[in-house]
PDB file of C-alpha atoms in Angstrom:
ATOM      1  CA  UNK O  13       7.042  27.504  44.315  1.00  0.00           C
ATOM      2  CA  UNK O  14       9.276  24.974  43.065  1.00  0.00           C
ATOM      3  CA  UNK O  15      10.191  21.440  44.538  1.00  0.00           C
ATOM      4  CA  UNK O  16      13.477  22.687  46.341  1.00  0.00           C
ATOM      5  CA  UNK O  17      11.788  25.937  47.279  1.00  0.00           C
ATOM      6  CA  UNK O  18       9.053  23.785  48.839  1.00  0.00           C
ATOM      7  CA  UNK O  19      12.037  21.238  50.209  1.00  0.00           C
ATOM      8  CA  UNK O  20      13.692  24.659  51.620  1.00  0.00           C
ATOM      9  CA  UNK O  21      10.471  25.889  53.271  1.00  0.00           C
ATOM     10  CA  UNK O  22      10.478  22.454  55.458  1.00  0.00           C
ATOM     11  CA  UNK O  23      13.929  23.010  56.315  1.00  0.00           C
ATOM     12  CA  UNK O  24      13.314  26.092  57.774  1.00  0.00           C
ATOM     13  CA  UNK O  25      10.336  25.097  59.690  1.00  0.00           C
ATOM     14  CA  UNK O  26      12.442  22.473  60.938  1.00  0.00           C
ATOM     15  CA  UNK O  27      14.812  24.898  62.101  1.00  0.00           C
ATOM     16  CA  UNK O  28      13.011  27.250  64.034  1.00  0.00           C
ATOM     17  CA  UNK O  29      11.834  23.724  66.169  1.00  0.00           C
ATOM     18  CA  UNK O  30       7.922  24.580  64.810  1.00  0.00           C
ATOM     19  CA  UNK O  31       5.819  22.037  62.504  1.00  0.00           C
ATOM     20  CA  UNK O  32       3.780  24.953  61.305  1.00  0.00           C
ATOM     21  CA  UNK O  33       1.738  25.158  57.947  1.00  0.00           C
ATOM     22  CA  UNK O  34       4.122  26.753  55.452  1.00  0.00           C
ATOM     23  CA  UNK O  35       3.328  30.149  54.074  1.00  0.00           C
ATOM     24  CA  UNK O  36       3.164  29.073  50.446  1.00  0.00           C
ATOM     25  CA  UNK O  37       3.140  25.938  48.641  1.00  0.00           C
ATOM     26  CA  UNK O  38       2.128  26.064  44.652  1.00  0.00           C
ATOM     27  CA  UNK O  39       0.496  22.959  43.433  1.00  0.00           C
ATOM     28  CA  UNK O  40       2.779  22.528  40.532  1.00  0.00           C
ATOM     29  CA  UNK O  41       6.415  19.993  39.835  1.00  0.00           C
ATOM     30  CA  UNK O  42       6.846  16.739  41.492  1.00  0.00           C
ATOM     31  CA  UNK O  43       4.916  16.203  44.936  1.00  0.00           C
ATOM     32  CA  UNK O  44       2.132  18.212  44.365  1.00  0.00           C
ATOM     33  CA  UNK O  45       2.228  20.422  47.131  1.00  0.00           C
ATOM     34  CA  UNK O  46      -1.338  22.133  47.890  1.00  0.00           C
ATOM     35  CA  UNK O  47      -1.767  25.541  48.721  1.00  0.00           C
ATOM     36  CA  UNK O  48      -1.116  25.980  52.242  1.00  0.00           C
ATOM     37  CA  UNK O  49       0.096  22.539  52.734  1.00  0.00           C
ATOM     38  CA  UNK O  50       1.748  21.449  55.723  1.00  0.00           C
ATOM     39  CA  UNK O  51       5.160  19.646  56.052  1.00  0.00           C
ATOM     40  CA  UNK O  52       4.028  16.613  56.987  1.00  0.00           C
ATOM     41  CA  UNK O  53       1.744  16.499  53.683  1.00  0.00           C
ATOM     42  CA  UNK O  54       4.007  17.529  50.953  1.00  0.00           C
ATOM     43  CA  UNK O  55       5.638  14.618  51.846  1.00  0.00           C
ATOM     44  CA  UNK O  56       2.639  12.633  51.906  1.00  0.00           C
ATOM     45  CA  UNK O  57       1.927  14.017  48.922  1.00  0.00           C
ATOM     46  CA  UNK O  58       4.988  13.073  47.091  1.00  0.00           C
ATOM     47  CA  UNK O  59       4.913   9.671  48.443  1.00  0.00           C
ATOM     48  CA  UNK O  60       1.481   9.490  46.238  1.00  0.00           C
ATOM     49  CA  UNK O  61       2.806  10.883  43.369  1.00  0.00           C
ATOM     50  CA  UNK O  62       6.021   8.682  43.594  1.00  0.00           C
ATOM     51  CA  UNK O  63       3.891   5.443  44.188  1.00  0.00           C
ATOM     52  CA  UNK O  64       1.023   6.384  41.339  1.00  0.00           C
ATOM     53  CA  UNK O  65       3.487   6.937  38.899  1.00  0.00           C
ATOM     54  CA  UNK O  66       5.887   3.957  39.473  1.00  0.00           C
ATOM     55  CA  UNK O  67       2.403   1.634  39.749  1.00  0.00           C
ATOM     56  CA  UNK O  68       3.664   0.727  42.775  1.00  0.00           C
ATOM     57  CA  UNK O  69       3.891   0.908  46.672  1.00  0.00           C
ATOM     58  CA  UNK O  70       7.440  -0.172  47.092  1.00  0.00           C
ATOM     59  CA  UNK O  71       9.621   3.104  46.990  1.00  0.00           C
ATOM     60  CA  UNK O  72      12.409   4.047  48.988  1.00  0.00           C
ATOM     61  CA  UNK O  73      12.866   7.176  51.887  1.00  0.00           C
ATOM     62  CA  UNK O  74      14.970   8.653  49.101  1.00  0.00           C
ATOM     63  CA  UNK O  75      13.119   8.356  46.573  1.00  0.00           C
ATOM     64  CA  UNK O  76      10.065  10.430  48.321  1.00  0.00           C
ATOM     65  CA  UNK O  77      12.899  12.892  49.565  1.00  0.00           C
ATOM     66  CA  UNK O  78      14.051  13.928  46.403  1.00  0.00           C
ATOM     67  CA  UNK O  79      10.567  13.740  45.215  1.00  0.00           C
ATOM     68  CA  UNK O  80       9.544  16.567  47.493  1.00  0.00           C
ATOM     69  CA  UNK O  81      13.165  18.111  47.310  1.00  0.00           C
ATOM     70  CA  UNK O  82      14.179  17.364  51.035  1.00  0.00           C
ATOM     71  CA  UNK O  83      16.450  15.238  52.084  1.00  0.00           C
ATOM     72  CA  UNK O  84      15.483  12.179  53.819  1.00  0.00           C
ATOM     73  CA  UNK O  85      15.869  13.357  57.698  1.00  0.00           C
ATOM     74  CA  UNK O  86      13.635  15.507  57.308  1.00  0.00           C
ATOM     75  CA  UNK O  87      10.891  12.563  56.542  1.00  0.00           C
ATOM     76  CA  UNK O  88      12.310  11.077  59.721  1.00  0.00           C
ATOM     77  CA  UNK O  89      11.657  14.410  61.731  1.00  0.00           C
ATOM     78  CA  UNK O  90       7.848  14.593  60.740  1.00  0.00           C
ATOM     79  CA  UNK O  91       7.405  10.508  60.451  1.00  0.00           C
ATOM     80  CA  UNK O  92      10.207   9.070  62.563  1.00  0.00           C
ATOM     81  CA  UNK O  93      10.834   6.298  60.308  1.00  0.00           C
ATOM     82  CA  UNK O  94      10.089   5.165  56.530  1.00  0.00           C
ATOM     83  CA  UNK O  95       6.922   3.283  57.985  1.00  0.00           C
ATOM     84  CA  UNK O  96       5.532   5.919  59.906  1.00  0.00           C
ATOM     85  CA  UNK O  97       4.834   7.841  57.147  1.00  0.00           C
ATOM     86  CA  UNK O  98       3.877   5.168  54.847  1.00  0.00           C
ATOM     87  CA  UNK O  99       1.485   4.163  58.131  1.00  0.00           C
ATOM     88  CA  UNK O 100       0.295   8.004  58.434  1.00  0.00           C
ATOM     89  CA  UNK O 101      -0.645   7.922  54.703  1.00  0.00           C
ATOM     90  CA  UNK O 102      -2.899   4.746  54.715  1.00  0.00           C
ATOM     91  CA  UNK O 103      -4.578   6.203  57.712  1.00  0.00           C
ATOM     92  CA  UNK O 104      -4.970   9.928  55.853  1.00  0.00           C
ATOM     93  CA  UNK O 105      -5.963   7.720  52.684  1.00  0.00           C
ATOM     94  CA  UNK O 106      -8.639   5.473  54.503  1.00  0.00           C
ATOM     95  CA  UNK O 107     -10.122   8.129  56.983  1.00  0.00           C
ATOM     96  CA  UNK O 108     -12.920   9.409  54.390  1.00  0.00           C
ATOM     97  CA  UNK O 109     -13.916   5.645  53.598  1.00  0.00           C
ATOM     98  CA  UNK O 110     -14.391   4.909  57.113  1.00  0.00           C
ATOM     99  CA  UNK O 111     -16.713   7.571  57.926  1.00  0.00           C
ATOM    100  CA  UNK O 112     -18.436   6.818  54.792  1.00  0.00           C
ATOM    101  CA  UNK O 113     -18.857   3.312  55.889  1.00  0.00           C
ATOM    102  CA  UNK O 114     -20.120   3.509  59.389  1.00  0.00           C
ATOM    103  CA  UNK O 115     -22.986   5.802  57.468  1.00  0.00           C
ATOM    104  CA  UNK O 116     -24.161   3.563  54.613  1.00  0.00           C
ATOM    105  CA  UNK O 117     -24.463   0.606  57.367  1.00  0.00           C
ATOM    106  CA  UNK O 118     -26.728   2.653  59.443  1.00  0.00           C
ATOM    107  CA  UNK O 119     -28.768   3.109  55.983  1.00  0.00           C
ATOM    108  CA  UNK O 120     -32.509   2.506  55.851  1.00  0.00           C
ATOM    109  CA  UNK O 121     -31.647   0.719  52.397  1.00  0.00           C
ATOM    110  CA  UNK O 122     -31.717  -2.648  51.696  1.00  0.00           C
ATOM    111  CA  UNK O 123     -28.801  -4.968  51.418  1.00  0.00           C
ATOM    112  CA  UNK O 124     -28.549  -5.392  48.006  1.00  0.00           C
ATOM    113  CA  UNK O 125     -28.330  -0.969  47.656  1.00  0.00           C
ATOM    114  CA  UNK O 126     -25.940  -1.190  50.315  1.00  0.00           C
ATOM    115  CA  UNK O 127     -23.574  -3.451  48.326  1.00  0.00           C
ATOM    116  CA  UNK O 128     -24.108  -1.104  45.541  1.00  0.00           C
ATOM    117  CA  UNK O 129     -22.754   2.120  47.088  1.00  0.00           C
ATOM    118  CA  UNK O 130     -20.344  -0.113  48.984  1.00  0.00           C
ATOM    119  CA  UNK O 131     -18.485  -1.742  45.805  1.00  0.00           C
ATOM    120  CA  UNK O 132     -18.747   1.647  44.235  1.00  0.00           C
ATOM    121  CA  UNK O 133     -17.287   3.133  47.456  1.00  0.00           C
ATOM    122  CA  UNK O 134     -14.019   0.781  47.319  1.00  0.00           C
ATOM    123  CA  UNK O 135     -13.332   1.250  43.880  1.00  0.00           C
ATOM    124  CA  UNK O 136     -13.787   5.113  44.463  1.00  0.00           C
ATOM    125  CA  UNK O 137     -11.298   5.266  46.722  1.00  0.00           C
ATOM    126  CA  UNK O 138      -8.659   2.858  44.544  1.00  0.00           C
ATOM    127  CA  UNK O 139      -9.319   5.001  42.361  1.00  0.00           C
ATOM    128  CA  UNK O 140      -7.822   7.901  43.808  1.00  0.00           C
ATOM    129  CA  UNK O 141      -5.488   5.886  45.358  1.00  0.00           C
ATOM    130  CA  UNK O 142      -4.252   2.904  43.658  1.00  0.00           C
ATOM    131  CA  UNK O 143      -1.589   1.814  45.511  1.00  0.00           C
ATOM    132  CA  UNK O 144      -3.729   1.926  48.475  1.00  0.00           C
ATOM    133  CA  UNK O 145      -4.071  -2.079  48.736  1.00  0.00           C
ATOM    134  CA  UNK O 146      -0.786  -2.769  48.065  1.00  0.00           C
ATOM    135  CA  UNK O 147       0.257  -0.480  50.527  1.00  0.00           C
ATOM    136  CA  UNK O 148      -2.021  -2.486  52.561  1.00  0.00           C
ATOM    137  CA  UNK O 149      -0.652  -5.582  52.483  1.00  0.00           C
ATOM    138  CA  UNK O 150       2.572  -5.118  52.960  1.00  0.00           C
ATOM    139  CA  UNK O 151       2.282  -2.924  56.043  1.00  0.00           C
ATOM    140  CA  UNK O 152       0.484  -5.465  57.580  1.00  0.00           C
ATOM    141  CA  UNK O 153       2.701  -8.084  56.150  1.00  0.00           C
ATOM    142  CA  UNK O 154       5.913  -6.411  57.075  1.00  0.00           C
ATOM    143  CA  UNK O 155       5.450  -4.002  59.538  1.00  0.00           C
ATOM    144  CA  UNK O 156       6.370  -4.050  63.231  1.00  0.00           C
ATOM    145  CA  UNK O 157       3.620  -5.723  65.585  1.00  0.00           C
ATOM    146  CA  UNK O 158       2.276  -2.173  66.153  1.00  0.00           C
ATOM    147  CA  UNK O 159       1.713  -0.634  63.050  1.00  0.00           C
ATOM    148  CA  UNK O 160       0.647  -3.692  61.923  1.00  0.00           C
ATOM    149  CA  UNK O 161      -2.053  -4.143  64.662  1.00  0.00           C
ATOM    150  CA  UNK O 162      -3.538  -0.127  64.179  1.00  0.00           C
ATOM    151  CA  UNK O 163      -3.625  -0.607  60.143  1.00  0.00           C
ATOM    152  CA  UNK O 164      -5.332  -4.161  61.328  1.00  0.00           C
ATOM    153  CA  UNK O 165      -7.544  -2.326  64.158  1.00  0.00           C
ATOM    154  CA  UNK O 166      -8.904   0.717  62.485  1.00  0.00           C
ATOM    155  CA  UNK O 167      -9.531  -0.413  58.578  1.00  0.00           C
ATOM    156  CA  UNK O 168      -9.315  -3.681  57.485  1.00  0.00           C
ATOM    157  CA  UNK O 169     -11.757  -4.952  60.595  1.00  0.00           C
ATOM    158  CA  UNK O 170     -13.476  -2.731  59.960  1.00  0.00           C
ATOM    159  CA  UNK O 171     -14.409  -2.995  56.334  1.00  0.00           C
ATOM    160  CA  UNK O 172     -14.630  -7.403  56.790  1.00  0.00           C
ATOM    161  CA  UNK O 173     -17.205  -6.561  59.649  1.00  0.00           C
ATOM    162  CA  UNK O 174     -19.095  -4.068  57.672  1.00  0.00           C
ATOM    163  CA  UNK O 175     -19.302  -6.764  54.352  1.00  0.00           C
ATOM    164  CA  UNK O 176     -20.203  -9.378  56.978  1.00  0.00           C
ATOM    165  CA  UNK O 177     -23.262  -7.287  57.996  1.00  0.00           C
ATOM    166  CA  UNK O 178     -24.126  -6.377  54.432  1.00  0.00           C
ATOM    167  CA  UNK O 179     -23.880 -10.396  53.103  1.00  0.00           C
ATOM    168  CA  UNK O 180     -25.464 -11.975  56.054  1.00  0.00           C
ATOM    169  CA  UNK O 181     -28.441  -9.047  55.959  1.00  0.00           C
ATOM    170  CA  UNK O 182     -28.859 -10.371  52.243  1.00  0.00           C
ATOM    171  CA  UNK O 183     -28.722 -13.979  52.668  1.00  0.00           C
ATOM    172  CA  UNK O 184     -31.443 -13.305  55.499  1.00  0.00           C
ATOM    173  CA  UNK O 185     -33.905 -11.415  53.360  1.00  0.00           C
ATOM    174  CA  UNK O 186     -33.628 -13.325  50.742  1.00  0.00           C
ATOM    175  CA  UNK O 187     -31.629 -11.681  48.017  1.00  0.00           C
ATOM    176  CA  UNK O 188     -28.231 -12.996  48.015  1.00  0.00           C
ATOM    177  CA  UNK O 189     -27.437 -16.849  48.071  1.00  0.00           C
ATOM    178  CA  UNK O 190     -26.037 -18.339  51.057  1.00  0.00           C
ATOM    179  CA  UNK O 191     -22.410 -17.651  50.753  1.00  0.00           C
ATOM    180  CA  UNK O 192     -19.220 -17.623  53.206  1.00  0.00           C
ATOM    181  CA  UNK O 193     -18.973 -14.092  54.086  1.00  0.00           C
ATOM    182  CA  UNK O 194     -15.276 -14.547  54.215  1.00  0.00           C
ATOM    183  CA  UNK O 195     -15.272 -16.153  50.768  1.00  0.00           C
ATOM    184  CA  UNK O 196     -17.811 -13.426  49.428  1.00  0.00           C
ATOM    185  CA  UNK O 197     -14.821 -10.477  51.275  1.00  0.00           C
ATOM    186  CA  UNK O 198     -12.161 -11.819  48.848  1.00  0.00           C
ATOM    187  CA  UNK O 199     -14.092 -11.991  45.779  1.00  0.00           C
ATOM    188  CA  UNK O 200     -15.728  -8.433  45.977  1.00  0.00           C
ATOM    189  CA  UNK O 201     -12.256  -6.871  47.319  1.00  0.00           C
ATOM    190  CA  UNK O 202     -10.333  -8.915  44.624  1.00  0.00           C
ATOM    191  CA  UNK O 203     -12.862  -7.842  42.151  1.00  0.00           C
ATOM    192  CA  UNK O 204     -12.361  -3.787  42.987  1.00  0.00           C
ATOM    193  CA  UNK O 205      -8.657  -3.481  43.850  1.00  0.00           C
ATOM    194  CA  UNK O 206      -7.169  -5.859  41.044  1.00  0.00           C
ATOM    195  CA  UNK O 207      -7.845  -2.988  37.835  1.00  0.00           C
ATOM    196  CA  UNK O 208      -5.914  -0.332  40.119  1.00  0.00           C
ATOM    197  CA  UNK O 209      -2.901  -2.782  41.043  1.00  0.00           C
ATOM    198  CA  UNK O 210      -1.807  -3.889  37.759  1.00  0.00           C
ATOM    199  CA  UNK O 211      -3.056  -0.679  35.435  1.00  0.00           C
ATOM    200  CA  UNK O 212       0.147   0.348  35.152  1.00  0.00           C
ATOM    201  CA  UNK O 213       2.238  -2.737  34.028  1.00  0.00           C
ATOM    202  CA  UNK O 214      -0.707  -3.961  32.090  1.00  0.00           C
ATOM    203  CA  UNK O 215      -1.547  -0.483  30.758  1.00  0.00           C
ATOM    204  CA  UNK O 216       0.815  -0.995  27.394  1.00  0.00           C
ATOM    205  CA  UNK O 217      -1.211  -4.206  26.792  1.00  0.00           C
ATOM    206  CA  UNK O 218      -4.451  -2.249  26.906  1.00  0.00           C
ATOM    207  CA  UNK O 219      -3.512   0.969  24.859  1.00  0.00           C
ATOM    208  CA  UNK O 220      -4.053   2.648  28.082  1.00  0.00           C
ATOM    209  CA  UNK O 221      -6.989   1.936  29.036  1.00  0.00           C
ATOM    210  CA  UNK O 222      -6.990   1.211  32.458  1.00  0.00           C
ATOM    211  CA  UNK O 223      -5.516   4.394  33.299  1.00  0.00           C
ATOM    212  CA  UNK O 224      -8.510   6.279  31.502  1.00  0.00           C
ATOM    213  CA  UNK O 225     -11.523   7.916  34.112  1.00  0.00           C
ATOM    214  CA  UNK O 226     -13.969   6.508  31.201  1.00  0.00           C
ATOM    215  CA  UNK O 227     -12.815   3.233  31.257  1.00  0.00           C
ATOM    216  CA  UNK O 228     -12.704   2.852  35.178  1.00  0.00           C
ATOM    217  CA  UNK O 229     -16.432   3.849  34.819  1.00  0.00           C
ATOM    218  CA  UNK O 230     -17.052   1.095  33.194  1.00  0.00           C
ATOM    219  CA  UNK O 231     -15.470  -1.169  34.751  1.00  0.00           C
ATOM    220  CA  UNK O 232     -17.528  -0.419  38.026  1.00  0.00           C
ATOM    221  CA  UNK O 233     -20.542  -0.889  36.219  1.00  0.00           C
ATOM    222  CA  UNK O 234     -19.455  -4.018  35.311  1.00  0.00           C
ATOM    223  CA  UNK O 235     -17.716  -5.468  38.544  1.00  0.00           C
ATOM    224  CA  UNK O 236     -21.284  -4.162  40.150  1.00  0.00           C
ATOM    225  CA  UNK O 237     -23.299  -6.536  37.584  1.00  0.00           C
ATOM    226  CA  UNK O 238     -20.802  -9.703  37.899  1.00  0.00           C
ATOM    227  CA  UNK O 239     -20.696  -8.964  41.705  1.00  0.00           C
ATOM    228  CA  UNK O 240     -24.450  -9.206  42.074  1.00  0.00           C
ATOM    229  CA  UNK O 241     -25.007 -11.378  39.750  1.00  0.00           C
ATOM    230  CA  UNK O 242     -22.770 -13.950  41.639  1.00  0.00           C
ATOM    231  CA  UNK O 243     -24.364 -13.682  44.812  1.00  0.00           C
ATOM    232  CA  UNK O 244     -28.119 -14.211  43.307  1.00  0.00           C
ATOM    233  CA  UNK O 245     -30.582 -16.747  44.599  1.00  0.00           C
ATOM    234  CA  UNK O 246     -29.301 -19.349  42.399  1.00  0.00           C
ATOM    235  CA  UNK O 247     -32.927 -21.033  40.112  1.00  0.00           C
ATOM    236  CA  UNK O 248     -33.916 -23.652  41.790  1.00  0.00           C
ATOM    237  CA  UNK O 249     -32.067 -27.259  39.900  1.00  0.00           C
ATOM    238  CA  UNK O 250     -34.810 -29.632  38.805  1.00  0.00           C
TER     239      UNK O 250
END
């Protein structure tokens, strides 16, 4: 199905006053509809796509409309507004993560294996979605009090209280070195979310690499090595 088939198929479910699952929706062209797909996540979906490809999080209702072939009311009929749906996509971006993070606290590992899969676990999910912190920050930056406060409320507290537990388990034990928690929460989040951020304007500089799966591979076995390294017992100074 093409874009303004898919953009067509909305319509119509728009008309007949139902937000059902549409019929048929090939993942091929721009917004990336999956098979099946609802509505309400084509336009997610092209909202990705849009943001991936520009390297960026700051694109207009337009934009996304004609990237899904609709025009923009229609976002405004699923979403209600421009930062509804940007708001419903960081919370269908982050809900995986979440779960995933309540489980590895409750982990009979220790704290220094828990930082492992929990670095790996951020840049994972950059990974797949790498406007994701952007996005972020300027929702919370920019947005009204209340989609501000649930972004706020149900993932960034979150994931600083989760850290928190890691770091202070590891300065307790023994096997990181007494650090700020809050200090150690910019450095590790800096450290995972600053590749996906800038890949794209910085990607000419680097033949590409930044882009490549390889290369992001890499780079998380290396962020996991400085990362650890840094918050070592420091040798004790004679």
């Amino acid at each position: 199905m093409s874009v303004s088939e898919r953009g067509a198929a909305i319509a119509d479910a728009v008309d007949v006053g139902a937000v059902t699952p549409l019929a048929e929706a090939a993942a091929s062209g721009a917004g990336s509809a999956r098979l099946g797909a609802s509505g309400r996540e084509i336009l997610l979906d092209a909202a990705r796509d849009l943001m991936i490809v520009r390297g960026s999080s700051e694109v207009s209702l337009h934009a996304i409309a004609r990237r899904a072939g609709v025009t923009a009311p229609l976002i405004k009929y699923y979403f209600g507004s421009k930062e509804g749906l940007m708001t419903a996509l960081v919370e269908s971006d982050t809900a995986r993560s979440l779960g995933q993070l309540e489980q590895l606290i409750d982990l009979d590992v220790s704290p220094t294996q828990k930082l492992k899969l929990h670095v790996t676990g951020i840049i994972r999910t950059y990974a797949r979605h790498p406007y994701l912190n952007g996005l972020l920050n300027r929702l919370v930056r920019e947005s009204e009090s209340e989609a501000s406060s649930r972004i706020k409320a149900n993932f960034v507290e979150p994931l600083i209280k989760a850290q928190r537990r890691i770091i202070e388990a590891g300065i307790a034990t023994g096997e990181f070195r007494a650090i700020d928690p809050n200090h150690a929460y910019f450095l590790i989040v800096g450290a995972c979310q600053y590749l996906f951020a800038t890949r794209v304007p910085f990607g000419d500089l680097m033949d590409g690499a930044p882009s490549q799966d390889a290369f992001v591979r890499t780079y998380t076995a290396a962020a996991l090595d400085f990362i650890l390294r840094g918050l070592g017992v420091a040798p004790e100074q004679n």
